[in-house]
PDB file of C-alpha atoms in Angstrom:
ATOM      1  CA  MET A   1      40.450  31.639 -14.545  1.00  0.00           C
ATOM      2  CA  LEU A   2      41.518  27.977 -15.652  1.00  0.00           C
ATOM      3  CA  THR A   3      40.840  27.002 -11.513  1.00  0.00           C
ATOM      4  CA  LEU A   4      36.908  28.705 -11.843  1.00  0.00           C
ATOM      5  CA  LEU A   5      36.385  26.485 -14.617  1.00  0.00           C
ATOM      6  CA  LEU A   6      37.833  23.431 -13.307  1.00  0.00           C
ATOM      7  CA  ALA A   7      36.084  23.952  -9.786  1.00  0.00           C
ATOM      8  CA  GLY A   8      32.292  24.239 -12.097  1.00  0.00           C
ATOM      9  CA  CYS A   9      33.636  20.679 -13.547  1.00  0.00           C
ATOM     10  CA  ALA A  10      34.024  19.233  -9.784  1.00  0.00           C
ATOM     11  CA  SER A  11      30.907  20.477  -8.737  1.00  0.00           C
ATOM     12  CA  SER A  12      28.993  19.023 -11.079  1.00  0.00           C
ATOM     13  CA  ALA A  13      30.060  15.397 -10.108  1.00  0.00           C
ATOM     14  CA  ASN A  14      28.192  15.823  -7.096  1.00  0.00           C
ATOM     15  CA  LEU A  15      25.036  15.897  -8.954  1.00  0.00           C
ATOM     16  CA  PRO A  16      21.856  13.046  -7.571  1.00  0.00           C
ATOM     17  CA  PRO A  17      21.728  10.160  -9.155  1.00  0.00           C
ATOM     18  CA  ALA A  18      19.551   9.819 -11.946  1.00  0.00           C
ATOM     19  CA  TYR A  19      16.072   9.413 -11.066  1.00  0.00           C
ATOM     20  CA  GLN A  20      15.034   5.498 -11.238  1.00  0.00           C
ATOM     21  CA  PRO A  21      11.281   4.571 -11.098  1.00  0.00           C
ATOM     22  CA  PRO A  22       9.944   1.862  -8.727  1.00  0.00           C
ATOM     23  CA  ARG A  23      10.542  -1.357  -9.064  1.00  0.00           C
ATOM     24  CA  ALA A  24       7.720  -4.517  -8.372  1.00  0.00           C
ATOM     25  CA  PRO A  25       8.231  -5.694  -5.107  1.00  0.00           C
ATOM     26  CA  SER A  26       9.429  -8.821  -3.644  1.00  0.00           C
ATOM     27  CA  THR A  27       7.541 -11.949  -3.130  1.00  0.00           C
ATOM     28  CA  LYS A  28       8.746 -11.528   0.349  1.00  0.00           C
ATOM     29  CA  ALA A  29       7.538  -8.046   0.486  1.00  0.00           C
ATOM     30  CA  VAL A  30       3.505  -8.477  -0.851  1.00  0.00           C
ATOM     31  CA  GLN A  31       4.088 -11.564   1.596  1.00  0.00           C
ATOM     32  CA  GLU A  32       4.494  -8.880   4.768  1.00  0.00           C
ATOM     33  CA  GLY A  33       2.814  -5.797   3.381  1.00  0.00           C
ATOM     34  CA  VAL A  34      -0.556  -8.388   2.650  1.00  0.00           C
ATOM     35  CA  LYS A  35      -0.042  -8.791   6.194  1.00  0.00           C
ATOM     36  CA  LYS A  36      -0.111  -5.699   7.194  1.00  0.00           C
ATOM     37  CA  GLY A  37      -2.716  -4.366   5.249  1.00  0.00           C
ATOM     38  CA  ALA A  38      -5.163  -7.197   6.224  1.00  0.00           C
ATOM     39  CA  ALA A  39      -3.947  -6.216   9.956  1.00  0.00           C
ATOM     40  CA  GLU A  40      -5.259  -2.588   9.169  1.00  0.00           C
ATOM     41  CA  ALA A  41      -8.269  -3.901   7.574  1.00  0.00           C
ATOM     42  CA  LYS A  42      -8.941  -5.592  10.496  1.00  0.00           C
ATOM     43  CA  LEU A  43      -9.563  -8.682   8.193  1.00  0.00           C
ATOM     44  CA  THR A  44      -9.997 -12.396  10.060  1.00  0.00           C
ATOM     45  CA  GLY A  45      -9.706 -15.748   8.597  1.00  0.00           C
ATOM     46  CA  GLU A  46      -8.061 -16.824   4.818  1.00  0.00           C
ATOM     47  CA  LEU A  47      -7.352 -14.372   2.766  1.00  0.00           C
ATOM     48  CA  GLU A  48      -6.727 -14.173  -1.138  1.00  0.00           C
ATOM     49  CA  THR A  49      -5.234 -12.135  -3.139  1.00  0.00           C
ATOM     50  CA  THR A  50      -4.461 -11.215  -6.834  1.00  0.00           C
ATOM     51  CA  ALA A  51      -0.958 -11.163  -8.811  1.00  0.00           C
ATOM     52  CA  VAL A  52       1.504  -7.790  -8.709  1.00  0.00           C
ATOM     53  CA  ARG A  53       0.516  -4.878 -10.773  1.00  0.00           C
ATOM     54  CA  PRO A  54       1.306  -1.532 -11.932  1.00  0.00           C
ATOM     55  CA  THR A  55      -0.694   1.477 -11.385  1.00  0.00           C
ATOM     56  CA  ASP A  56      -0.228   5.124 -11.868  1.00  0.00           C
ATOM     57  CA  HIS A  57      -2.867   5.800  -8.843  1.00  0.00           C
ATOM     58  CA  GLY A  58      -2.570   5.448  -5.330  1.00  0.00           C
ATOM     59  CA  PRO A  59       0.334   6.226  -2.792  1.00  0.00           C
ATOM     60  CA  GLY A  60       2.176   3.430  -4.567  1.00  0.00           C
ATOM     61  CA  SER A  61       3.352   2.244  -8.100  1.00  0.00           C
ATOM     62  CA  TYR A  62       2.429  -1.633  -7.496  1.00  0.00           C
ATOM     63  CA  PHE A  63      -0.278  -3.166  -6.152  1.00  0.00           C
ATOM     64  CA  VAL A  64      -2.237  -6.128  -5.236  1.00  0.00           C
ATOM     65  CA  CYS A  65      -5.852  -6.621  -4.253  1.00  0.00           C
ATOM     66  CA  LEU A  66      -6.951  -8.145  -1.314  1.00  0.00           C
ATOM     67  CA  ARG A  67      -9.714 -10.121   0.041  1.00  0.00           C
ATOM     68  CA  GLN A  68     -11.165 -12.391   2.872  1.00  0.00           C
ATOM     69  CA  ARG A  69     -12.210 -15.497   1.606  1.00  0.00           C
ATOM     70  CA  GLY A  70     -15.213 -17.270   1.780  1.00  0.00           C
ATOM     71  CA  PRO A  71     -18.507 -17.884   0.633  1.00  0.00           C
ATOM     72  CA  SER A  72     -19.374 -14.334   0.743  1.00  0.00           C
ATOM     73  CA  ALA A  73     -16.128 -12.744  -0.406  1.00  0.00           C
ATOM     74  CA  GLY A  74     -18.198 -11.204  -3.172  1.00  0.00           C
ATOM     75  CA  ARG A  75     -19.811  -8.989  -0.732  1.00  0.00           C
ATOM     76  CA  ARG A  76     -16.886  -8.181   1.127  1.00  0.00           C
ATOM     77  CA  PRO A  77     -14.809  -4.866   0.274  1.00  0.00           C
ATOM     78  CA  ALA A  78     -11.753  -5.668  -1.569  1.00  0.00           C
ATOM     79  CA  TYR A  79      -8.647  -3.584  -0.921  1.00  0.00           C
ATOM     80  CA  SER A  80      -5.370  -2.626  -2.637  1.00  0.00           C
ATOM     81  CA  VAL A  81      -2.514  -2.910  -0.931  1.00  0.00           C
ATOM     82  CA  PHE A  82       0.115  -0.314  -2.741  1.00  0.00           C
ATOM     83  CA  PHE A  83       4.057  -0.976  -2.341  1.00  0.00           C
ATOM     84  CA  ASP A  84       6.941   1.186  -3.945  1.00  0.00           C
ATOM     85  CA  ASP A  85       9.691  -1.180  -4.814  1.00  0.00           C
ATOM     86  CA  ASP A  86       9.807  -3.387  -1.284  1.00  0.00           C
ATOM     87  CA  ALA A  87       8.369  -0.453   0.727  1.00  0.00           C
ATOM     88  CA  TYR A  88       4.638  -1.091   2.361  1.00  0.00           C
ATOM     89  CA  LYS A  89       3.491   2.597   1.073  1.00  0.00           C
ATOM     90  CA  GLY A  90      -0.666   1.699   2.674  1.00  0.00           C
ATOM     91  CA  LEU A  91      -3.475   0.319   1.799  1.00  0.00           C
ATOM     92  CA  GLN A  92      -7.318   1.772   0.733  1.00  0.00           C
ATOM     93  CA  ILE A  93     -10.550  -0.024  -0.432  1.00  0.00           C
ATOM     94  CA  SER A  94     -10.274  -0.527  -4.128  1.00  0.00           C
ATOM     95  CA  VAL A  95     -12.055   1.483  -6.595  1.00  0.00           C
ATOM     96  CA  ILE A  96     -12.888   0.384 -10.072  1.00  0.00           C
ATOM     97  CA  LEU A  97     -10.273   1.551 -11.205  1.00  0.00           C
ATOM     98  CA  ASP A  98      -8.473  -1.436  -9.589  1.00  0.00           C
ATOM     99  CA  ALA A  99     -10.694  -3.648 -11.464  1.00  0.00           C
ATOM    100  CA  CYS A 100     -10.039  -6.063  -8.362  1.00  0.00           C
ATOM    101  CA  GLU A 101     -13.183  -8.260  -9.402  1.00  0.00           C
ATOM    102  CA  ALA A 102     -11.880  -8.723 -13.185  1.00  0.00           C
ATOM    103  CA  GLN A 103      -8.710 -10.281 -11.599  1.00  0.00           C
ATOM    104  CA  PRO A 104      -8.210 -13.993 -10.905  1.00  0.00           C
ATOM    105  CA  TRP A 105      -7.948 -14.495  -7.041  1.00  0.00           C
ATOM    106  CA  VAL A 106      -5.691 -16.924  -4.977  1.00  0.00           C
ATOM    107  CA  PRO A 107      -5.394 -17.880  -1.579  1.00  0.00           C
ATOM    108  CA  PHE A 108      -3.346 -16.195   0.238  1.00  0.00           C
ATOM    109  CA  SER A 109      -0.796 -18.284   2.178  1.00  0.00           C
TER     110      SER A 109
END
């Protein structure tokens, strides 16, 4: 009987680790993800992005806004590039909830 009780304790040691929420992507991961997203959106020329921000919608837990740079940038759609940790999770046209238009844009290099 004691053996059965001890065996039950041993099996609990095989439980998966506790959930760890995704963390913000590294600078290198953002650079690579933005390049992938720009290629998917067929953006050409110079690009600009916003800072990494957390999100509760979309395919990832963090995102940056992306658009083509230039005089007509305000008329071109903005995209949201999503990440979980350093993993690129996808691209979609930005929605109002992303508030890309209200963010400061910087040239992407």
